[in-house]
Amino acid sequence: MMYWNKTFECMDREHLHELQSQRLVDTVKRVYFNVPYYRDKMQSVGLEPGDIKGVEDIAKLPFTIKQDLRDTYPYGMFAVPLSEVIRIHASSGTTGKPTVVGYTRKDIDTWAELVARVLTGVGAGRNSVVQVAYGYGLFTGGLGLHYGTERMGATVIPISGGNTRRQVMFMQDLGTTVLACTPSYALYIAETMEELGIKKEDLKLQAGIFGAEPWSDNMRKELEQRLGIKAIDIYGLSEVMGPGVACECLEQDGLHVFEDHFIPEVIDPDTGEVLPPGSIGELVITTITKEGLPVVRYRTRDITSLNFEPCACGRTHVRMSKVLGRTDDMLIIRGVNVFPSQIEHVLMNIGGTQPQYQLVVDRVNNLDELEVWVEIDDKLFSDEVRRLEDLENRITREIQNTLGINVTVKLVEPKTIARGDGKAKRVIDKRNI
Ligand SMILES: [Zn+2]
């Protein structure tokens, strides 16, 4: 079993708890004295830094939400002067200004360390060739993976996203062993390989580090089979750091949250109440070593659960489940909570379809209607109409059974649904709510 930093990755939980408490106390002081936003917010609930003595006091602290970062745009939440900040990233919002995040030299260092842990954890080493097909730029994916790869001493190919044929050519010619990108782009790369007649055996790929969008275990199977790899889920968000906040080990049974740097909680998204271990709810993260932009009880809007059972890999850090969806992805259709991942799950189980789908929600005569567009396999499309109808009916039935609402399923030709380098657009909501 390989670790990058065994001391911290396998620290016994008692010591980890002490370390977290110390670091939390420091963080609370840092934000209280350096960020007026936090000072005001703490004072408004009658809290002083001295009231937080350890992890057990964390729930006393108010939450931070994305809107707080927008309201203090661009630098209002930074806890250091700009002279200490050596890098900026930003996430694009659908409306208004982006969210700007900043890193000190130590923050960039920590980030590289955590990504080095991720890569070592999937079996990569100094001889590995890591193709980083996440976008480089303001998005944290590209540079995050890049610095971690350099830190651990492997060879990085900073190809960024796009130009998929060139991606495949490099994978083959340069002997790429690890591919890092979004899972939907990995699937697109697999499709392109098949089009070009390149087999997985022609490549040296061993692992894929996929993140930045939720994906199912069935999608994992698909990617592992088509690319001949171990597909590993990595988690992160720019407000907290970027990719590398948590990652699966080779056990592929939950993502270890790097608890020497982050404290995760799961709350009820409606009431804000902290839920017991194992419950499904919204992930909340407090950074405990960040200097540039520390966040206290940041509401990620990601739905997951925490598993404190020991892991066979020997790491002691808690595992979060694969992200099941987002509180804001959650569609409410005729009063029923619907996550796109539920539909993905059904499609993967049935087979005969491509794992590309889109949900179109509309309101007709005051009633919500859900249409599911599904791409089918090439070979099926040229098949007799009868078989297509059977498949359509079966998918309709299974989705209705899963969701408990009526849906209309529409089978479409391969490559009808737009895709590409970025995140797959799974939902089109035409309702004016
Ligand atoms: Zn593990």
Coordinates of N, CA and C and ligand atoms in Angstrom, one line a residue, residues 249-251 254 256 311-315 319, ligand 1:
C249 N -9.6 6.0 -2.6 CA -8.4 5.2 -2.7 C -8.8 4.0 -3.6
L250 N -7.9 3.1 -3.7 CA -8.1 2.0 -4.6 C -9.2 1.0 -4.2
E251 N -9.7 1.2 -2.9 CA -10.8 0.4 -2.5 C -12.1 0.9 -3.2
G254 N -15.9 5.1 -1.3 CA -16.0 6.4 -0.6 C -14.8 7.2 -0.8
H256 N -12.0 9.6 0.7 CA -11.3 10.1 2.0 C -11.3 11.6 1.9
C311 N -11.1 2.1 6.9 CA -11.0 1.7 5.5 C -9.9 0.7 5.3
A312 N -10.1 -0.3 4.4 CA -9.1 -1.4 4.2 C -7.7 -0.8 3.7
C313 N -7.7 0.4 3.2 CA -6.5 0.9 2.7 C -5.5 1.4 3.8
G314 N -6.1 1.5 5.0 CA -5.2 2.0 6.1 C -5.3 3.4 6.4
R315 N -5.9 4.2 5.5 CA -6.1 5.6 5.8 C -7.2 5.8 6.9
R319 N -14.7 8.9 5.1 CA -15.0 8.8 3.7 C -16.4 9.4 3.5
Ligands
ZN1 ZN -9.3 4.0 1.8

